[in-house]
Coordinates of C-alpha atoms and ligand atoms in Angstrom, one line a residue:
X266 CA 66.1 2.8 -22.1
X267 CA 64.8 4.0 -18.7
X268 CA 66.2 1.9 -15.8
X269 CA 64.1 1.6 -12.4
X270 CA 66.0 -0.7 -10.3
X271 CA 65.0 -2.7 -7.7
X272 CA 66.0 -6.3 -8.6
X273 CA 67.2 -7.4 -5.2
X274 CA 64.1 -6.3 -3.4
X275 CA 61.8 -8.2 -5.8
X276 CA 63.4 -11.3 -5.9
X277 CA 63.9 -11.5 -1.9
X278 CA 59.8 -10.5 -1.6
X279 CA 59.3 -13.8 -3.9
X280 CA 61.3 -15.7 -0.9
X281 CA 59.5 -14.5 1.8
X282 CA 56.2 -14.8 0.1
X283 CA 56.8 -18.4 -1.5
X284 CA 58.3 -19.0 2.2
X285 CA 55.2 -18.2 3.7
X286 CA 53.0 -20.5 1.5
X287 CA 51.3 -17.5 0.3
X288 CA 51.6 -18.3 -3.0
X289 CA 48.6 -20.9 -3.8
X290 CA 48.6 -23.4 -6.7
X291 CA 45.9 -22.3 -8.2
X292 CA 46.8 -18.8 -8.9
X293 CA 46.2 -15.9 -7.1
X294 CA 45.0 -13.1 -9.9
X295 CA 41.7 -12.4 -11.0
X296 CA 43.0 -12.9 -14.3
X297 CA 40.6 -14.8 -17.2
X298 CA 42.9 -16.9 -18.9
X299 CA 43.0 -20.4 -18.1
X300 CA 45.6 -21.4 -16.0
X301 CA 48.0 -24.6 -16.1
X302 CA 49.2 -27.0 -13.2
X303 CA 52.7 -28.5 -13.7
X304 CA 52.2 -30.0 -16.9
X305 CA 53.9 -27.3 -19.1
X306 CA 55.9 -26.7 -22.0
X307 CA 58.4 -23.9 -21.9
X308 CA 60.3 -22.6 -25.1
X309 CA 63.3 -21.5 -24.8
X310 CA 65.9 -19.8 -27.6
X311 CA 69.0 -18.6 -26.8
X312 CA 71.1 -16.9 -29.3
X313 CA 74.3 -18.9 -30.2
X314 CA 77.8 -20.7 -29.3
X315 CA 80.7 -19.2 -29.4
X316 CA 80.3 -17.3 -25.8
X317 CA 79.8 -20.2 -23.7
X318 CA 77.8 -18.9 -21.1
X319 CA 74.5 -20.0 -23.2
X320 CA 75.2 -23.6 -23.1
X321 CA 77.3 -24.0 -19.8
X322 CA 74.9 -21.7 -17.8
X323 CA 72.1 -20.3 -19.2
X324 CA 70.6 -23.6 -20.7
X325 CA 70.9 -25.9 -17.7
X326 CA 70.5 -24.0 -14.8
X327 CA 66.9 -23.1 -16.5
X328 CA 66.0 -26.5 -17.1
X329 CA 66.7 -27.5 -13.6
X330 CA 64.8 -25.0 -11.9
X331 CA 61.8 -25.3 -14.5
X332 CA 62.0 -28.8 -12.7
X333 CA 62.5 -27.7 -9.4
X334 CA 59.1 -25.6 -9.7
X335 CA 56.8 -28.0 -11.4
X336 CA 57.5 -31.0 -9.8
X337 CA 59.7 -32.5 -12.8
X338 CA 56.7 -32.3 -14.9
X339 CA 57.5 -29.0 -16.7
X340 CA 59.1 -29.9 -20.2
X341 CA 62.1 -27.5 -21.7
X342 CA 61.9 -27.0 -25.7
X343 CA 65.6 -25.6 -26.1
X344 CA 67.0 -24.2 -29.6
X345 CA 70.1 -22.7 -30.0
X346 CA 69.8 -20.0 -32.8
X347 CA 74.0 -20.4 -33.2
X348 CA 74.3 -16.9 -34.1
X349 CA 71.9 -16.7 -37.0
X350 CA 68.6 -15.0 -36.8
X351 CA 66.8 -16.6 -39.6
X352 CA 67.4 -20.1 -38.2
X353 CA 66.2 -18.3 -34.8
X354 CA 62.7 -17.4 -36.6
X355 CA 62.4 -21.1 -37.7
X356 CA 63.2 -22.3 -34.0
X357 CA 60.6 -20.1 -32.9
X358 CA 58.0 -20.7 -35.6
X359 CA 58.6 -24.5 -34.6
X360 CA 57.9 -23.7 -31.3
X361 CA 54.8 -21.7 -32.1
X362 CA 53.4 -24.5 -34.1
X363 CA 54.2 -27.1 -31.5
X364 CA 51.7 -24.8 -29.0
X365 CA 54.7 -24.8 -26.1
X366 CA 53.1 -22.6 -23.3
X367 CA 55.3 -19.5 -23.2
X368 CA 58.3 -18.4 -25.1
X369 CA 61.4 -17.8 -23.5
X370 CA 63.2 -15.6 -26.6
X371 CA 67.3 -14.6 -26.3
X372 CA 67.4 -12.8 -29.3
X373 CA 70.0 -13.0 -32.0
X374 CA 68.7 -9.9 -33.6
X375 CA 66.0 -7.8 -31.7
X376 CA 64.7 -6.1 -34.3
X377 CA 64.1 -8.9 -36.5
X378 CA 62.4 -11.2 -34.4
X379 CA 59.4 -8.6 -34.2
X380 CA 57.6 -10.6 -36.6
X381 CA 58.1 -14.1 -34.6
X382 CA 57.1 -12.2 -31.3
X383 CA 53.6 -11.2 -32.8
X384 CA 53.0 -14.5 -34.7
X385 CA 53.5 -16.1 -30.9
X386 CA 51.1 -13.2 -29.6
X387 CA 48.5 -14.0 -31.8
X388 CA 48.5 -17.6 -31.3
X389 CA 48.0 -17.0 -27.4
X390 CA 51.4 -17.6 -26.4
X391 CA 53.4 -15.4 -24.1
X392 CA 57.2 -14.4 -24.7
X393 CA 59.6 -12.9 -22.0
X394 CA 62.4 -11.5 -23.3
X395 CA 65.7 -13.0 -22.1
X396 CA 69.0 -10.9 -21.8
X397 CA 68.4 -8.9 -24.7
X398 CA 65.4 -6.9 -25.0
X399 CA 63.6 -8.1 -27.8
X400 CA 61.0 -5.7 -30.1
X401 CA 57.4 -6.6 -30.7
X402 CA 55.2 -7.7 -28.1
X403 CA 56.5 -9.2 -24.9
X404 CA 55.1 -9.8 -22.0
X405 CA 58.1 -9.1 -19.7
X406 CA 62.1 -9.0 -19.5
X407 CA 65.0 -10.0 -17.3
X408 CA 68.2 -9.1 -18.0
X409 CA 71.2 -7.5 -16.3
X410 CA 71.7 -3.6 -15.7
X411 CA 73.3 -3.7 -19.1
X412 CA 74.5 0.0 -19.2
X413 CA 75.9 -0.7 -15.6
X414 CA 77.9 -3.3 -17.5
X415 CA 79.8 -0.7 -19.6
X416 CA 80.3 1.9 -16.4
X417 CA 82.4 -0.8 -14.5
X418 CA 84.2 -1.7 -17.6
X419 CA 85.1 2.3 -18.3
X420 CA 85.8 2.2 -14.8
X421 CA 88.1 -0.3 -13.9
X422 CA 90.1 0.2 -17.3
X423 CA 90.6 3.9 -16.1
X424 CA 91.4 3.2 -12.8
X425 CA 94.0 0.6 -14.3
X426 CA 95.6 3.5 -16.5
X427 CA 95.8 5.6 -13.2
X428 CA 92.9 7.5 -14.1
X429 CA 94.6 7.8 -17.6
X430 CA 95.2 11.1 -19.4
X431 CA 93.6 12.3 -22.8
X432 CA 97.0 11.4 -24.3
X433 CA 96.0 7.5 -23.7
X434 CA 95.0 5.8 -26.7
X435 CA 92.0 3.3 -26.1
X436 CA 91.0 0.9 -28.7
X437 CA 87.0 -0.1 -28.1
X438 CA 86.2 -4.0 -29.1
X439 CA 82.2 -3.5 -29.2
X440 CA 79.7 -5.8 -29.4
X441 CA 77.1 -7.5 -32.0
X442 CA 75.0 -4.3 -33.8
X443 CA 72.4 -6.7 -33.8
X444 CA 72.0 -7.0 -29.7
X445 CA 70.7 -4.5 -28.2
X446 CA 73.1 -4.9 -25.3
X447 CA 75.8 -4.3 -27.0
X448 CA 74.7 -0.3 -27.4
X449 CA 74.2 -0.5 -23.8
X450 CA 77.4 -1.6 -22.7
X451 CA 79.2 0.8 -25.1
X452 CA 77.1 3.4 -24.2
X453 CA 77.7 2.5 -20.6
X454 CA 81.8 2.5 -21.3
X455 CA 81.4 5.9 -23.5
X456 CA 79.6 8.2 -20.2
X457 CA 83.2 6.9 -18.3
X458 CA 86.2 7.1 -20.7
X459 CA 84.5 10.4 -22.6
X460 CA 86.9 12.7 -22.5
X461 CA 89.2 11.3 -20.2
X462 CA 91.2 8.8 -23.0
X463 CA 91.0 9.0 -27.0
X464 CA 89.3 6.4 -28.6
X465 CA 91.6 5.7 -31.4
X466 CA 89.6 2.8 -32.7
X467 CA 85.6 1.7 -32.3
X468 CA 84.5 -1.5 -33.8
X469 CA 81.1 -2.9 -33.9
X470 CA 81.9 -7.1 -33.8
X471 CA 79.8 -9.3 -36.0
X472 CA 78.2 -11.8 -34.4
X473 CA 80.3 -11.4 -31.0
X474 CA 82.7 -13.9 -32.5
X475 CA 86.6 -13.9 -31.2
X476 CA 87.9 -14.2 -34.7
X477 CA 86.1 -10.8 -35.8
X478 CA 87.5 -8.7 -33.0
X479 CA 91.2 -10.6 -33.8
X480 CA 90.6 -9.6 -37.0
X481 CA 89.4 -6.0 -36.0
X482 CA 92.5 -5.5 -33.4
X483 CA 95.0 -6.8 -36.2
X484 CA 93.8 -3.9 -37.9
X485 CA 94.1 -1.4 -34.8
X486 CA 97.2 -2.7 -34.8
X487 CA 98.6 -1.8 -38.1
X488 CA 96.9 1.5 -37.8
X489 CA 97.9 3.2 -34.2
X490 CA 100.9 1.0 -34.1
X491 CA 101.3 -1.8 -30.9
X492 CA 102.9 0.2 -28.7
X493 CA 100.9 3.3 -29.2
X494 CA 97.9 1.0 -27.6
X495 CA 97.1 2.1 -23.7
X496 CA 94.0 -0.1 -23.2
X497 CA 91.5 -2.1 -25.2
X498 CA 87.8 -1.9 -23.6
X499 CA 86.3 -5.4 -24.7
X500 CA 83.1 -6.0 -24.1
X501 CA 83.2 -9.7 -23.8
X502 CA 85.5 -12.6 -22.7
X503 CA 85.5 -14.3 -25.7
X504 CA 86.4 -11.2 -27.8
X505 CA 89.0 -10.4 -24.6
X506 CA 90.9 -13.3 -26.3
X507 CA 91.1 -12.3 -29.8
X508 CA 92.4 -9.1 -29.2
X509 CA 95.1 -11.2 -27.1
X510 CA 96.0 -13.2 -30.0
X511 CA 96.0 -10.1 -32.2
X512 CA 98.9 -8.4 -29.7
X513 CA 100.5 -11.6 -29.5
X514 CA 101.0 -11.7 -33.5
X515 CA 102.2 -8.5 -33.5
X516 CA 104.9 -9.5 -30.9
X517 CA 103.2 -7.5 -28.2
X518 CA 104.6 -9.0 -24.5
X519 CA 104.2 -6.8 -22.3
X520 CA 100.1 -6.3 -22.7
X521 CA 98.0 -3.5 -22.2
X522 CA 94.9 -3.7 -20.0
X523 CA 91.7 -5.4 -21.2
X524 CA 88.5 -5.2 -20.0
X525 CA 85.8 -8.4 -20.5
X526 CA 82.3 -9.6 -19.5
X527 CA 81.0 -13.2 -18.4
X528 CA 83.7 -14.9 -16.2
X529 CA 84.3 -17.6 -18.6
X530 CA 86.5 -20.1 -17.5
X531 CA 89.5 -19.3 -19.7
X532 CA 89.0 -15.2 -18.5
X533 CA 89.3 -16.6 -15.1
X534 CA 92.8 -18.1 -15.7
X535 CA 94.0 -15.1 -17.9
X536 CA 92.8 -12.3 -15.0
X537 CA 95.0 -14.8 -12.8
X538 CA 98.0 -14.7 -15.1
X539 CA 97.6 -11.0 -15.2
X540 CA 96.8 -11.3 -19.7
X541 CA 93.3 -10.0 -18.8
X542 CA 92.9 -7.4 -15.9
X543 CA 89.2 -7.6 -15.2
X544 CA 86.1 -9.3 -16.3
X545 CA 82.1 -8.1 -15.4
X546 CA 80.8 -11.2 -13.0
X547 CA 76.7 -11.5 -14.1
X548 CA 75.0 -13.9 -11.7
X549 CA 73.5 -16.4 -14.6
X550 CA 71.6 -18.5 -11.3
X551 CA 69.8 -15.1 -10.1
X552 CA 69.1 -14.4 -14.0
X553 CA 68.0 -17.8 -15.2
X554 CA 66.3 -18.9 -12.1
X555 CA 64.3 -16.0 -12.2
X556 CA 63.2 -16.4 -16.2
X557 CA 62.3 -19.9 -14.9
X558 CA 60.1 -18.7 -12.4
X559 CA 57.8 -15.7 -14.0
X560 CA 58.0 -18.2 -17.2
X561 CA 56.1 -20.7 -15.0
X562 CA 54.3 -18.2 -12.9
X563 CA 53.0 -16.5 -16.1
X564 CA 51.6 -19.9 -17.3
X565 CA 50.3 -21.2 -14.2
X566 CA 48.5 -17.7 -13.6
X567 CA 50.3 -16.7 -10.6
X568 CA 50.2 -13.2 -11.5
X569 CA 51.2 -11.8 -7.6
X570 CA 54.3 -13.7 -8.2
X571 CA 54.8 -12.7 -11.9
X572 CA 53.9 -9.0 -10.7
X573 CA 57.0 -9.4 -8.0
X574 CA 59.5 -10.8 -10.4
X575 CA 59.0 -7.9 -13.0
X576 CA 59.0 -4.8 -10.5
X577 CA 61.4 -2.7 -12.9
X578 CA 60.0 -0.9 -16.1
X579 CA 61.7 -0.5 -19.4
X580 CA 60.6 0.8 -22.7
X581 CA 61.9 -1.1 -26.4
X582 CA 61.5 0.6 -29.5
X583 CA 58.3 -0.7 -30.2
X584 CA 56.7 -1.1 -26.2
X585 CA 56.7 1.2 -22.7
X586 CA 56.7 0.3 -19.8
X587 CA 57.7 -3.6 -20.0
X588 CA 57.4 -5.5 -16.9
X589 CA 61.2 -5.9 -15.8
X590 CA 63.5 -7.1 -13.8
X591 CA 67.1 -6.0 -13.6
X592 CA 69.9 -8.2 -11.7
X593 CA 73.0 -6.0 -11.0
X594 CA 76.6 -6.9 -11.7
X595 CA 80.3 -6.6 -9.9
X596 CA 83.6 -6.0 -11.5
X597 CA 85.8 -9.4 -11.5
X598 CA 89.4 -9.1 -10.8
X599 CA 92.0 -11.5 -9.0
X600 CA 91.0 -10.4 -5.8
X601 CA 87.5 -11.8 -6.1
X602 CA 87.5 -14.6 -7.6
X603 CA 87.2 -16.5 -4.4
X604 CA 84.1 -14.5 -3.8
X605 CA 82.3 -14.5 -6.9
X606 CA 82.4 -17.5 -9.4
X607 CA 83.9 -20.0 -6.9
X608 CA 81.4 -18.8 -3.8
X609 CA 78.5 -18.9 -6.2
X610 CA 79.7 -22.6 -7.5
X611 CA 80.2 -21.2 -11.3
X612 CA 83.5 -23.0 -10.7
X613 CA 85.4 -25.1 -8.5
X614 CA 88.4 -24.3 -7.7
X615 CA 89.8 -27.4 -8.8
X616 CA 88.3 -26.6 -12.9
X617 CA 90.3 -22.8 -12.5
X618 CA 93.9 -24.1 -10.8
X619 CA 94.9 -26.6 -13.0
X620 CA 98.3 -27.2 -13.1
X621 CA 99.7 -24.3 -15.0
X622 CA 98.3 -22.4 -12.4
X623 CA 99.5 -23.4 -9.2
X624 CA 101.6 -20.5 -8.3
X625 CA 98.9 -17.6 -9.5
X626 CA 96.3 -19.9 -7.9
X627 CA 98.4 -19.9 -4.5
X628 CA 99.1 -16.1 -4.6
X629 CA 95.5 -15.0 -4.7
X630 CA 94.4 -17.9 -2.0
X631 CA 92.6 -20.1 -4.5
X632 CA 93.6 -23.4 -3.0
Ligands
GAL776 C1 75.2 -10.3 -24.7 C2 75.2 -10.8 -23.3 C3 76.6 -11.0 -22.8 C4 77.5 -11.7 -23.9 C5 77.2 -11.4 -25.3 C6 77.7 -12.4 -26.3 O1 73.9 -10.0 -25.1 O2 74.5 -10.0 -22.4 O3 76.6 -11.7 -21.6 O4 77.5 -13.1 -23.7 O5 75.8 -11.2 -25.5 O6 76.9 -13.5 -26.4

């Protein structure tokens, strides 16, 4: 995938120009199709459960600023797909038939929701492509910089390992084959630890669940032998934790470094008791804020403002040059908690130092 980015630039631009009343209610594009006031109907499917940043973040803080743009008259369709793509096409052929304005698709599986994206096409009704880059065709995309995802992972975990040595034995906890994130982030991982570590074991995880990358590290285990393990690159939280429990079984106390992605809540409090070293911190406000916004924009007809939300281009598969827009990510470790999830009011501090961890809370100044 081609990456032009130039997220922060686009969304600041929308700022100034919504600042300076620019933007007019009644559009601004010479564009044909009717255009709606606040009265809309936005769709939107997110993928499934067991990572919780779909229902804690994703899902609310949309709804609230679909509200916060149309005057609390703009209605929210939500489905969660729960991990399975064929209930995902029902979800959206429901929506489809229900006429909701524009489609806002997290995919379970990208390839297979093709189909789905067309049928909404041909029935007049735009889809942006949430997180994952969905084929068939869309009208636009927001997502991370999901290869930049993998390169801080790769990064941190080498700089952990003191730059590690070829000798280091890496196991690599990948994602869902069925997101194409997941390629991104390994792909992202593979351009860092290439040739500096080995990469004794790669799995692909089903579904991102926990339980298949326990599952996948119990077998890592048996294979390579605990101790033999220098680093495990996980790309998510919630898979983070099942390798734990995998070392953990095997009697592992002293454990190795592992990498993660999404700053859940229970990530946070491991990075703090030093079980997890890092996690990737992705700004779910700046990304669902800003699907709320061209998803509006695209209905209402605003197309300045849709234009300046989607600055970046992308191809899929199936489409070039997709209208984009790319929000960057940080590295999270103990040293900036303070500054990422608790300054952006992911979490108060009070929900991370509970009181089994007063004393990790104390020592990195989380009071
Ligand atoms: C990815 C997403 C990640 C992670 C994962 C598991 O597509 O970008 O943030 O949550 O799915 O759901």
């Amino acid at each position: 995938m081609r990456r032009i980015a130039i997220p922060v630039a686009a969304s600041s631009l929308i700022l100034s120009l919504a600042g300076c009343g620019v933007l007019g209610a009644t559009g601004d594009s010479g564009d044909a199709s009717p255009t709606k006031g606040n009265d809309l109907t936005v769709g939107l499917l997110l993928p499934e459960k067991a990572n919780t940043r779909y229902d804690k973040f994703d899902h609310p803080i949309f709804e609230k600023k679909v509200a916060a743009l149309t005057d609390n008259q703009g209605r929210v369709e939500y489905a969660n797909a729960d991990a399975d793509a064929a209930r995902q096409e029902t979800q959206l052929q429901a929506m489809i038939d229900n006429g909701v304005d524009v489609i806002v698709l997290d995919a379970v599986d990208a390839k297979a929701v093709a189909g789905g994206v067309r049928k909404a096409k041909d029935a007049g009704i735009p889809v942006i492509a949430y997180d994952r880059l969905a084929e068939g065709p869309i009208d636009a995309y927001i997502s991370f910089d999901n290869e930049l995802v993998g390169e801080v992972q790769g990064r941190t975990l080498l700089e952990e390992l003191g730059s590690g040595t070829a000798a280091d034995r890496i196991v690599m906890m990948n994602g869902s084959p069925t997101d194409p994130n997941a390629g991104q982030f390994k792909q992202g991982a593979l351009d860092e630890l290439e040739g500096q570590v080995t990469i004794a074991k790669s799995y692909d995880t089903k579904d991102w669940k926990p339980e298949n990358a326990e599952a996948n590290m119990a077998e890592a285990i048996d294979e390579i032998g605990a101790d033999n393990i220098a680093g495990v690159l996980a790309a998510n939280d919630g898979m983070a934790g099942g390798v734990i429990k995998a070392l953990e079984a095997a009697g592992v106390t002293e454990l190795p470094p592992i990498t993660g992605q999404d700053a859940e809540l229970a990530a946070v409090q491991r990075i703090l008791t030093g079980e997890q070293f890092m996690s990737v911190y992705k700004s779910y406000p700046q990304e669902a804020e800003a699907a709320a916004e061209m998803a509006v924009a695209r209905v209402q007809g605003r197309d300045i403002q849709f234009d300046a939300l989607t600055r970046d281009r992308v191809d899929s598969p199936t489409q070039q040059d997709i209208p984009s827009q790319l929000v960057t990510v940080v590295a999270l470790t103990a040293d900036n908690i303070k500054d990422t999830v608790v300054a952006d009011g992911i979490y108060p501090v009070s929900d991370i130092c509970t009181a089994d961890y007063e004393e990790e809370c104390a020592a990195a100044g989380l009071k």
